[in-house]
Structures are given as structure tokens and as C-alpha cells.
Tab-separated table of C-alpha atoms and ligand atoms in Angstrom:
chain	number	residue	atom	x	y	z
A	1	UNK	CA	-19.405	-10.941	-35.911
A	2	UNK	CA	-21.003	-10.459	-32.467
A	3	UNK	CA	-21.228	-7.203	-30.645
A	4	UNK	CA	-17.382	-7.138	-29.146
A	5	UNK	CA	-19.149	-5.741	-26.233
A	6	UNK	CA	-20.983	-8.763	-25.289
A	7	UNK	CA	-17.910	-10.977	-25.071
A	8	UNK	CA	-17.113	-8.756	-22.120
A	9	UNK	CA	-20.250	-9.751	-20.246
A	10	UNK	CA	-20.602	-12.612	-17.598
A	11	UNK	CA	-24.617	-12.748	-16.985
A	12	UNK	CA	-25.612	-15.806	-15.840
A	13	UNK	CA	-22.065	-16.787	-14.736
A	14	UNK	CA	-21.388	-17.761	-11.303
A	15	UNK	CA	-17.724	-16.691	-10.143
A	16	UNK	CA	-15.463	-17.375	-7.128
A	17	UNK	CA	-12.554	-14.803	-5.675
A	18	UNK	CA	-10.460	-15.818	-3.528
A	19	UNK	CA	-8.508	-13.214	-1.108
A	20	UNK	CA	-11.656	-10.800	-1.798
A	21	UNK	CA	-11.921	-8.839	1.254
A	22	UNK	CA	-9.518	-6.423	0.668
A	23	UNK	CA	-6.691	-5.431	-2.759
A	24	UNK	CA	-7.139	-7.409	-5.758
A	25	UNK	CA	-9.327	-9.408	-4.928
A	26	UNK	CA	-11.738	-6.877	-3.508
A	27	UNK	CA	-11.329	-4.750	-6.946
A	28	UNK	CA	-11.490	-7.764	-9.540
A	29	UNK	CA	-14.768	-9.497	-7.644
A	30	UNK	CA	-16.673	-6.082	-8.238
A	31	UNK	CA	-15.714	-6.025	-11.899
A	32	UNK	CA	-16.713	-9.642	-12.137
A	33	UNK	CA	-20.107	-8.213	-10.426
A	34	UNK	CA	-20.327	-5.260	-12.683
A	35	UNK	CA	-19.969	-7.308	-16.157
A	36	UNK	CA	-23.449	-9.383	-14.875
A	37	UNK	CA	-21.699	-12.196	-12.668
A	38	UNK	CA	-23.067	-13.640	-9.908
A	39	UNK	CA	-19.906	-13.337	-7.255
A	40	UNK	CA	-18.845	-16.066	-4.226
A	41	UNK	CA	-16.290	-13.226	-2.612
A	42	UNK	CA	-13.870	-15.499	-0.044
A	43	UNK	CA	-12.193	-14.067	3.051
A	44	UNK	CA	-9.884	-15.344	5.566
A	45	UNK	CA	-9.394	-13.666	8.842
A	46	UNK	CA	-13.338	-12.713	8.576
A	47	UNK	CA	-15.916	-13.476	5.378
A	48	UNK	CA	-15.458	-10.977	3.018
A	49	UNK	CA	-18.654	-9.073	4.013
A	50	UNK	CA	-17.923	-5.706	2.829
A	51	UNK	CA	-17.119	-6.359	-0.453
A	52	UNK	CA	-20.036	-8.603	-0.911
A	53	UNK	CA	-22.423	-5.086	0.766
A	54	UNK	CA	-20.613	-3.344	-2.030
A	55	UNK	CA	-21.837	-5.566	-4.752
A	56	UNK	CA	-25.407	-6.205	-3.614
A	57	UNK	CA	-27.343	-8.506	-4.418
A	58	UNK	CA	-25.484	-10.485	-6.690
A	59	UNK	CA	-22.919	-11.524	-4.321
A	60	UNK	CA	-22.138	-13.702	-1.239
A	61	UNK	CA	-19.507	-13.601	1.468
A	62	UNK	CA	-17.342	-16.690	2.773
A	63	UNK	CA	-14.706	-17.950	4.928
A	64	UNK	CA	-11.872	-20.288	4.843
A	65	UNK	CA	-8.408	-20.967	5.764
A	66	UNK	CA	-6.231	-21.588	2.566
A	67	UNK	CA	-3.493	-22.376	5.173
A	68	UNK	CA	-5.300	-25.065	5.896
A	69	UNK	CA	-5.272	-28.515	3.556
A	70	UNK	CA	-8.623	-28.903	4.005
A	71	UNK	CA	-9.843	-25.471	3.534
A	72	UNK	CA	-10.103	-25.161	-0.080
A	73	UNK	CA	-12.478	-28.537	-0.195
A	74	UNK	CA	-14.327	-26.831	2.878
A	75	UNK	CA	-15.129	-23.283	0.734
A	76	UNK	CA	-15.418	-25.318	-2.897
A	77	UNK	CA	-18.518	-27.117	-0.785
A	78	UNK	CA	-20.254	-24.104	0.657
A	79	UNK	CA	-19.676	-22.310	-2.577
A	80	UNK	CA	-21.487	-25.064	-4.175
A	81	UNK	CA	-24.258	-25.920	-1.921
A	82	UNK	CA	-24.933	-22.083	-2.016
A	83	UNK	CA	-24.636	-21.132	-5.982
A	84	UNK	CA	-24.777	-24.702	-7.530
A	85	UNK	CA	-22.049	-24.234	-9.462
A	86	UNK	CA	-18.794	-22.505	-10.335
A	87	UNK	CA	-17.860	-21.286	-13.694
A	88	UNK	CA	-15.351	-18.869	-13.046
A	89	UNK	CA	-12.692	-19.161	-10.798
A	90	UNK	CA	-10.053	-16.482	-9.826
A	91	UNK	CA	-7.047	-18.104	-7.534
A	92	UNK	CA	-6.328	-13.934	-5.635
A	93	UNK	CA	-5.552	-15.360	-2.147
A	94	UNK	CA	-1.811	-15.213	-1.466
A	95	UNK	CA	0.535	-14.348	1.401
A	96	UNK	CA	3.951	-13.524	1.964
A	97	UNK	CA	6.424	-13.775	4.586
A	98	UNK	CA	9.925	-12.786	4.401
A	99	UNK	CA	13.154	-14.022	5.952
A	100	UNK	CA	16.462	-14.570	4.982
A	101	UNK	CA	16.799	-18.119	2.752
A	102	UNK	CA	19.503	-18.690	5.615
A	103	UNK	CA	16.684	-18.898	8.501
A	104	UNK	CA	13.797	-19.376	6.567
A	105	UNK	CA	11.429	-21.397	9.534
A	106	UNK	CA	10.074	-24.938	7.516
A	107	UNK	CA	6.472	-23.688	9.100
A	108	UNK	CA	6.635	-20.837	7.099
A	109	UNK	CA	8.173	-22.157	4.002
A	110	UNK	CA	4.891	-24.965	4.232
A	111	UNK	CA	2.385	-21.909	4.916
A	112	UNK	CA	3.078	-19.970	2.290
A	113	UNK	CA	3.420	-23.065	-0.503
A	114	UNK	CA	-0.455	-23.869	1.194
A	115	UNK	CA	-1.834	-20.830	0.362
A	116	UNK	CA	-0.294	-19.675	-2.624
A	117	UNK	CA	0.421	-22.735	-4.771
A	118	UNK	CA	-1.247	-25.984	-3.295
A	119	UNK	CA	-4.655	-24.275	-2.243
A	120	UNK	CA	-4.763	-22.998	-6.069
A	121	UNK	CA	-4.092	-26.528	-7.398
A	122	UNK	CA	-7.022	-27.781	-4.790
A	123	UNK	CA	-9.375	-25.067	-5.987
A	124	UNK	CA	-8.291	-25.788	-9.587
A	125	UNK	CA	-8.623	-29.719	-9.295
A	126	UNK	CA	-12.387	-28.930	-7.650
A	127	UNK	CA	-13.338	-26.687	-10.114
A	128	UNK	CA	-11.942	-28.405	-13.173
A	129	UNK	CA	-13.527	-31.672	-12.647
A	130	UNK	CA	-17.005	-30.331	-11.890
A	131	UNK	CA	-16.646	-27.937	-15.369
A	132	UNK	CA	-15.786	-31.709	-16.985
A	133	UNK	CA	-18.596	-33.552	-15.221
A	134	UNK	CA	-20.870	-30.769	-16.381
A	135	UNK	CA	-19.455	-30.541	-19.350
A	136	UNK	CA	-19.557	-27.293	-19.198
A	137	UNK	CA	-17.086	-24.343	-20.338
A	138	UNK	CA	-14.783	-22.530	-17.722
A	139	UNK	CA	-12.427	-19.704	-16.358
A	140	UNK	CA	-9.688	-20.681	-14.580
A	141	UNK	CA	-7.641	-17.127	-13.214
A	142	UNK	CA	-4.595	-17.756	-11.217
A	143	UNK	CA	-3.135	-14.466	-9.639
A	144	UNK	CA	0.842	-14.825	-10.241
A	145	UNK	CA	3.331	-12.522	-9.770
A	146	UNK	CA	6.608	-10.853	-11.300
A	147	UNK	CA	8.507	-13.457	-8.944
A	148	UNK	CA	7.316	-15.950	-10.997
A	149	UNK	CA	10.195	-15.134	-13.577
A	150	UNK	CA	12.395	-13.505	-10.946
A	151	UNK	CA	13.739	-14.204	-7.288
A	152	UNK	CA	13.122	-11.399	-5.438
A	153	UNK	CA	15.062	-10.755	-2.011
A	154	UNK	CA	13.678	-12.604	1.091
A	155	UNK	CA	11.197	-14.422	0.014
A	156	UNK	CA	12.198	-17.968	-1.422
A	157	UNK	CA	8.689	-19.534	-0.519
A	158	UNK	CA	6.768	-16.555	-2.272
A	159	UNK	CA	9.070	-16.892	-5.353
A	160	UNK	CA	8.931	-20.743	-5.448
A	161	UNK	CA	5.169	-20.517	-5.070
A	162	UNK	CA	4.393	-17.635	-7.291
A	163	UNK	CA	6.849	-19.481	-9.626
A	164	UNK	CA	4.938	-23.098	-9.511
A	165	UNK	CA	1.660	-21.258	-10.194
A	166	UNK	CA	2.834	-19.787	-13.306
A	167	UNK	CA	3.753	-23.330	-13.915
A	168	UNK	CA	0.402	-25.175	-12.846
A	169	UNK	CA	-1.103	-22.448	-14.820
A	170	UNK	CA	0.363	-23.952	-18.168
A	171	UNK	CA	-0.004	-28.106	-16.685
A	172	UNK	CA	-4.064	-27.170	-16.422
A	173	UNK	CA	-4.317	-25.122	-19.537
A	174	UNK	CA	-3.259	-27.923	-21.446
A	175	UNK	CA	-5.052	-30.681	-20.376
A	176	UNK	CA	-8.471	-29.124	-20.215
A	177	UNK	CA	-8.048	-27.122	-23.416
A	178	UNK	CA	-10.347	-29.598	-25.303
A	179	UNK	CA	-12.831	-29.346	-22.711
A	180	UNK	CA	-13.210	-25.538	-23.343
A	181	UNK	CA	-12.057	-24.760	-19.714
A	182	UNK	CA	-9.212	-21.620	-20.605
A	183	UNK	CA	-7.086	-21.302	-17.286
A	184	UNK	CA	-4.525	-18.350	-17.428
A	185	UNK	CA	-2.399	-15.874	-15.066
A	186	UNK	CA	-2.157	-12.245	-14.527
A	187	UNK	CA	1.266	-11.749	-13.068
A	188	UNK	CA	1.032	-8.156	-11.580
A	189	UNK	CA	3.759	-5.668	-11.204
A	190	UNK	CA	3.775	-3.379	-7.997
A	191	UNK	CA	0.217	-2.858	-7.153
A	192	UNK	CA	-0.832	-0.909	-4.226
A	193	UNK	CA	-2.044	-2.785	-1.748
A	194	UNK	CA	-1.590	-3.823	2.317
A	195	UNK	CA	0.673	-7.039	1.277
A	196	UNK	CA	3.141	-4.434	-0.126
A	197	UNK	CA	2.856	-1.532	2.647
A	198	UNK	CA	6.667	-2.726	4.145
A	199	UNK	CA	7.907	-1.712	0.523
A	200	UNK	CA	6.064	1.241	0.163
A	201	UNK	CA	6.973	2.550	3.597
A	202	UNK	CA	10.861	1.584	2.874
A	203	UNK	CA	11.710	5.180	1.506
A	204	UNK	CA	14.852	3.624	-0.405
A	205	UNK	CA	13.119	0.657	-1.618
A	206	UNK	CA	10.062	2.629	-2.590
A	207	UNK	CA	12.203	4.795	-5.008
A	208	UNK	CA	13.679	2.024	-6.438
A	209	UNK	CA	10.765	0.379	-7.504
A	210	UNK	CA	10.126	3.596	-9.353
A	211	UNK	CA	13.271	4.116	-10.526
A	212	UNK	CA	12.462	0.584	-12.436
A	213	UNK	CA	8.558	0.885	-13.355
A	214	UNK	CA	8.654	2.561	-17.134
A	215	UNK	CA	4.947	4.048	-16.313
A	216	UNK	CA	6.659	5.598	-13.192
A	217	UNK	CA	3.759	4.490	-10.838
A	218	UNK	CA	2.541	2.180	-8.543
A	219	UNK	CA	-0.378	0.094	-10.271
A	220	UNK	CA	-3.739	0.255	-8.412
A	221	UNK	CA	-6.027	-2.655	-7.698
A	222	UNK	CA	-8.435	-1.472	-10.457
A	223	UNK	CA	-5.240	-1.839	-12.590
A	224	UNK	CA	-5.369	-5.606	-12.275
A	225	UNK	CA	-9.218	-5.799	-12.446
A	226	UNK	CA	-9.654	-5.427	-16.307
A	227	UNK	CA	-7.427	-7.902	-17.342
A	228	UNK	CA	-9.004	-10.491	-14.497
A	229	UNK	CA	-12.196	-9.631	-16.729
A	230	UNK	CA	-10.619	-10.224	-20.303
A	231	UNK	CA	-9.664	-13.673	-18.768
A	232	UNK	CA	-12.992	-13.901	-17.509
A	233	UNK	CA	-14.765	-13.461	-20.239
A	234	UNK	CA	-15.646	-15.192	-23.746
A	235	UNK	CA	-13.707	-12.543	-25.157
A	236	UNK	CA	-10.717	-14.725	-24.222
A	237	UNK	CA	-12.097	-17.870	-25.145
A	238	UNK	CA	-8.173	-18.957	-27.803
A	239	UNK	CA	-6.127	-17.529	-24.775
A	240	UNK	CA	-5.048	-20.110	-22.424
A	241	UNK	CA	-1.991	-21.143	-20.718
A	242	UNK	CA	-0.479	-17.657	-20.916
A	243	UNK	CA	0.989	-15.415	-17.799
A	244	UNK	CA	-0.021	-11.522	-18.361
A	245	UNK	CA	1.942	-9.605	-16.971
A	246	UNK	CA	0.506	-6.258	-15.730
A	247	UNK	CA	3.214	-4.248	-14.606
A	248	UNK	CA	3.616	-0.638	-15.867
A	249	UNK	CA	6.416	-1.890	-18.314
A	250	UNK	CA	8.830	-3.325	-15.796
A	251	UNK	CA	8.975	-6.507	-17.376
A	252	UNK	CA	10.261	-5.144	-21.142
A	253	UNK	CA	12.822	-3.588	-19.240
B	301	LIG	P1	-3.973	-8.410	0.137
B	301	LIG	O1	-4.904	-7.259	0.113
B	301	LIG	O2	-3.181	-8.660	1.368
B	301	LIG	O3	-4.775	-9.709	-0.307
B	301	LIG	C1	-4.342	-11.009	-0.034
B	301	LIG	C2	-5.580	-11.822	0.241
B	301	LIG	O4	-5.204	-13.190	0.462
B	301	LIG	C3	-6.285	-11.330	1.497
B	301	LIG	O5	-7.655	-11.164	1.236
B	301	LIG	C4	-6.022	-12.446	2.491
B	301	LIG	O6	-7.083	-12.623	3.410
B	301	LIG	C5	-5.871	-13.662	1.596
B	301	LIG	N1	-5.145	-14.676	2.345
B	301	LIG	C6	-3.961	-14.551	2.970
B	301	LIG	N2	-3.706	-15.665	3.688
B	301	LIG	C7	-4.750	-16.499	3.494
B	301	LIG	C8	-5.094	-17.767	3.998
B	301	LIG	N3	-4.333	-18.411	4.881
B	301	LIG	N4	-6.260	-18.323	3.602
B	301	LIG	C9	-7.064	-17.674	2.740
B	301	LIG	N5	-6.817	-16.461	2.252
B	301	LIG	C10	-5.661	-15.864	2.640
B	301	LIG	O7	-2.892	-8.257	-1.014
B	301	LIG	P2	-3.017	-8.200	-2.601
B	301	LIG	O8	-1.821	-7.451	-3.028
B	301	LIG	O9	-4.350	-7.782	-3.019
B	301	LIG	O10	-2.758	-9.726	-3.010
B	301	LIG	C11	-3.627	-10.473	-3.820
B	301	LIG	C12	-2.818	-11.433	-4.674
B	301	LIG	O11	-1.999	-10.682	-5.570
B	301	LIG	C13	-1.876	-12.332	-3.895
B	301	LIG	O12	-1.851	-13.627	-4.446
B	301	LIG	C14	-0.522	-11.658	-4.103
B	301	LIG	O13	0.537	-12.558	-3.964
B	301	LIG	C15	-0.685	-11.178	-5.514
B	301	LIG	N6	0.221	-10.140	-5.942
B	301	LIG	C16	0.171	-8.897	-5.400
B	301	LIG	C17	1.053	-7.930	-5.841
B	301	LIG	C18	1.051	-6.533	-5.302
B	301	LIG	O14	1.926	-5.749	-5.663
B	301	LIG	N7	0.138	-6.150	-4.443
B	301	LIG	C19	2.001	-8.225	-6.819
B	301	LIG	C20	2.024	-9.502	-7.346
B	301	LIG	C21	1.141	-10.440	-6.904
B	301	LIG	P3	-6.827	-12.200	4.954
B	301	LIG	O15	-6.322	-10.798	4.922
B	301	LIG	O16	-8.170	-12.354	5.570
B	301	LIG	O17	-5.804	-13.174	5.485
């Protein structure tokens, strides 16, 4: 039996977190850093450059467009000419934009099924096949969502995206199994973070939520970050294809 302790640690391990500049991402890229990995952090509207001063030395900052069909082939590249290689990959970058299904724009609907759901399959495909060519084992992270088992209200393209990566999640997991490359979810609950400011500002909605989460709380980032790490980790090494929910109880309710 090895130390349980070192099946939390990542030395040597090069990751890559997507969204990292601010919320999850920002939180689960400096507990990557923290358990020994080296740590790609990816921004959007700017490089995530902050993050990457918080973590030192053992981390880089870069940009891309997700939105973009060509952006996740653009940041697997740089990522790889800068690092070499990618052994853990956490899929944080999402967005959301809410209309009525009635009016939803087509622009919007093709924006949001970019970033959330065809960027991760990009990023997965990229990743996968250079574990395989190397031969070498992987993490595969794909941040899901509670609207991957329910609708929500508003957002059809978030739900049918977060819903398709809980999906892709299993597709992956089972054909790369065998090749020791574990790819799972973490679908969180409520987490406090700028994509859900609108909610927490709605006084009515806000209470609500409450109302609904058993641990009676808003989850923080760092909430998120520990399981990202299990998943991360050979600790996890028999887990794969599952969708953790982390959620302060709402989903048992
Ligand atoms: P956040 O702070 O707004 O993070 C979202 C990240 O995604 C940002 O860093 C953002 O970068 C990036 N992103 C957005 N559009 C992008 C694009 N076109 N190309 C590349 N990156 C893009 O919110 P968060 O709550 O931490 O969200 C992180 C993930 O958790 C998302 O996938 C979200 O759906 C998921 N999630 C969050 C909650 C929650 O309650 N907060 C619940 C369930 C799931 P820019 O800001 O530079 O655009």
C-alpha cells in the first residue's frame, strides 16, 4: 500500500485549464500547481496572467478564443510547443447566454455549443490522441454542470451543451479506458462566481436557490477545486466516465 498521500500529488505532470483567469478555473489551476503540477492557465478576453503571477514559476499564461473553431487547435499548439506535452487536461471554459427558447438568436445558440461542448471535444480529441501516440497515461476533466440532468430556465444552448458534455464525457471514457487515459466530470452546483452574478443579484431568485441547496450556501470556487484534484490525480486512476456532482446536496433532493 502506497502512502495515500502521494496519489494526491502531480510532480512532474504538465496540466492545462481552460477558463483560468478568473472562478473555477482560476481556483482549480492553483490546486493543480500546489499538488507539484506544472500549469498551462488559458484565458480569453486577455491571457490568464494573474493567475499564472499567483502560481509562480510553475505556470504559464495563454490566450485563445474557444468561440472560435480553430481556437482550441491554436492553444493545444502553443501549449505544446511551450511544455512538450499535456497530461492533464481540465475542459473549465464555458459561457452562458440567456434568452427565451422562443427568440433564442442561431448566433448565440452556435456560440455557446463552440465553447462549451465542441471546443471540449477539440481539446479532448488533441489531447487524447497525443496521450495514445505517447502511450502515455492521462486526465481528462470536463467541467459540467447541474443542467446537464436538468433544463434550467433560459438557457436551452447552456443546457444542451452542459448536457452533451456529460455525454462526451462517458463516449471518451470508454474508448480510451484501455489506454489508461480516465476522463470524468465535476458537475457543480451554485458556485460563486461572475457567470452567476445575474442570479445572485436577483433577490427572489437568490433565495430560491437557497431555499433548494441542503448545505444552505453558495459553493465557492475552492469548493470545486478538490474534487478537480481527485480527478487529477492517480488517486482516481478506476474512476472514469462518471459526472460528480458538487453541489451542497441539491442533487439528492
Ligand atoms: P467564469 O469565472 O465566468 O469563468 C468562465 C471562463 O470561461 C472564463 O475564464 C472565460 O474567459 C472563459 N470563456 C468564456 N468564453 C470563452 C471563449 N469564447 N473562449 C475561451 N474561454 C472562454 O465562471 P465560472 O463559474 O468559473 O465557470 C467555469 C465553468 O464552470 C464553466 O464551464 C461554467 O459553465 C461551469 N459552471 C459554473 C457554475 C457556477 O455556479 N459558477 C455552475 C456549473 C457549471 P473570459 O472571461 O476571458 O471570456
Amino acid at each position: 500500500m502506497p502512502n495515500i498521500f502521494d496519489l494526491f500529488r502531480l510532480d512532474g505532470k504538465i496540466a492545462l485549464v481552460t477558463g483560468a483567469a478568473t472562478g473555477l478555473g482560476a481556483s482549480i489551476a492553483e490546486a493543480l500547481a500546489q499538488a507539484g503540477a506544472t500549469v498551462a492557465v488559458h484565458g480569453n478576453r486577455r491571457a490568464a496572467t494573474e493567475t499564472a503571477e499567483a502560481i509562480g514559476a510553475s505556470a504559464a499564461a495563454f490566450r485563445a478564443d474557444l468561440s472560435s473553431t480553430t481556437g482550441a487547435e491554436e492553444l493545444f499548439a502553443e501549449v505544446k510547443q511551450k511544455f512538450g506535452r499535456i497530461d492533464i487536461l481540465i475542459n473549465n471554459a464555458g459561457t452562458i447566454i440567456r434568452h427565451n427558447a422562443v427568440e433564442y438568436p442561431l448566433e448565440d445558440w452556435q456560440t455557446v455549443l463552440q465553447v462549451n461542448l465542441t471546443s471540449v471535444f477539440q481539446l479532448s480529441q488533441l489531447a487524447g490522441r497525443d496521450m495514445i501516440e505517447r502511450n502515455a497515461p492521462g486526465k481528462i476533466v470536463n467541467i459540467a454542470s447541474l443542467l446537464s440532468f436538468q433544463g434550467g430556465i433560459r438557457v436551452p444552448a447552456y443546457a444542451a451543451s452542459k448536457g452533451g458534455v456529460a455525454q462526451l464525457t462517458k463516449a471518451l471514457a470508454n474508448e480510451w479506458a484501455a489506454k489508461n487515459i480516465q476522463v470524468n466530470a465535476i458537475a457543480p452546483g451554485y458556485i460563486s462566481t461572475t457567470n452567476t452574478e445575474p442570479l445572485q443579484a436577483d433577490e427572489t431568485r437568490n433565495r430560491q436557490i437557497l431555499e433548494r441547496i441542503p448545505a444552505g450556501r453558495w459553493g465557492q470556487p475552492m469548493d470545486i477545486a478538490g474534487a478537480a484534484l481527485y480527478l487529477s490525480c492517480p488517486a482516481s486512476d478506476y474512476v472514469t466516465g462518471t459526472v460528480l456532482t458538487v453541489d451542497g446536496g441539491w442533487m439528492g433532493r
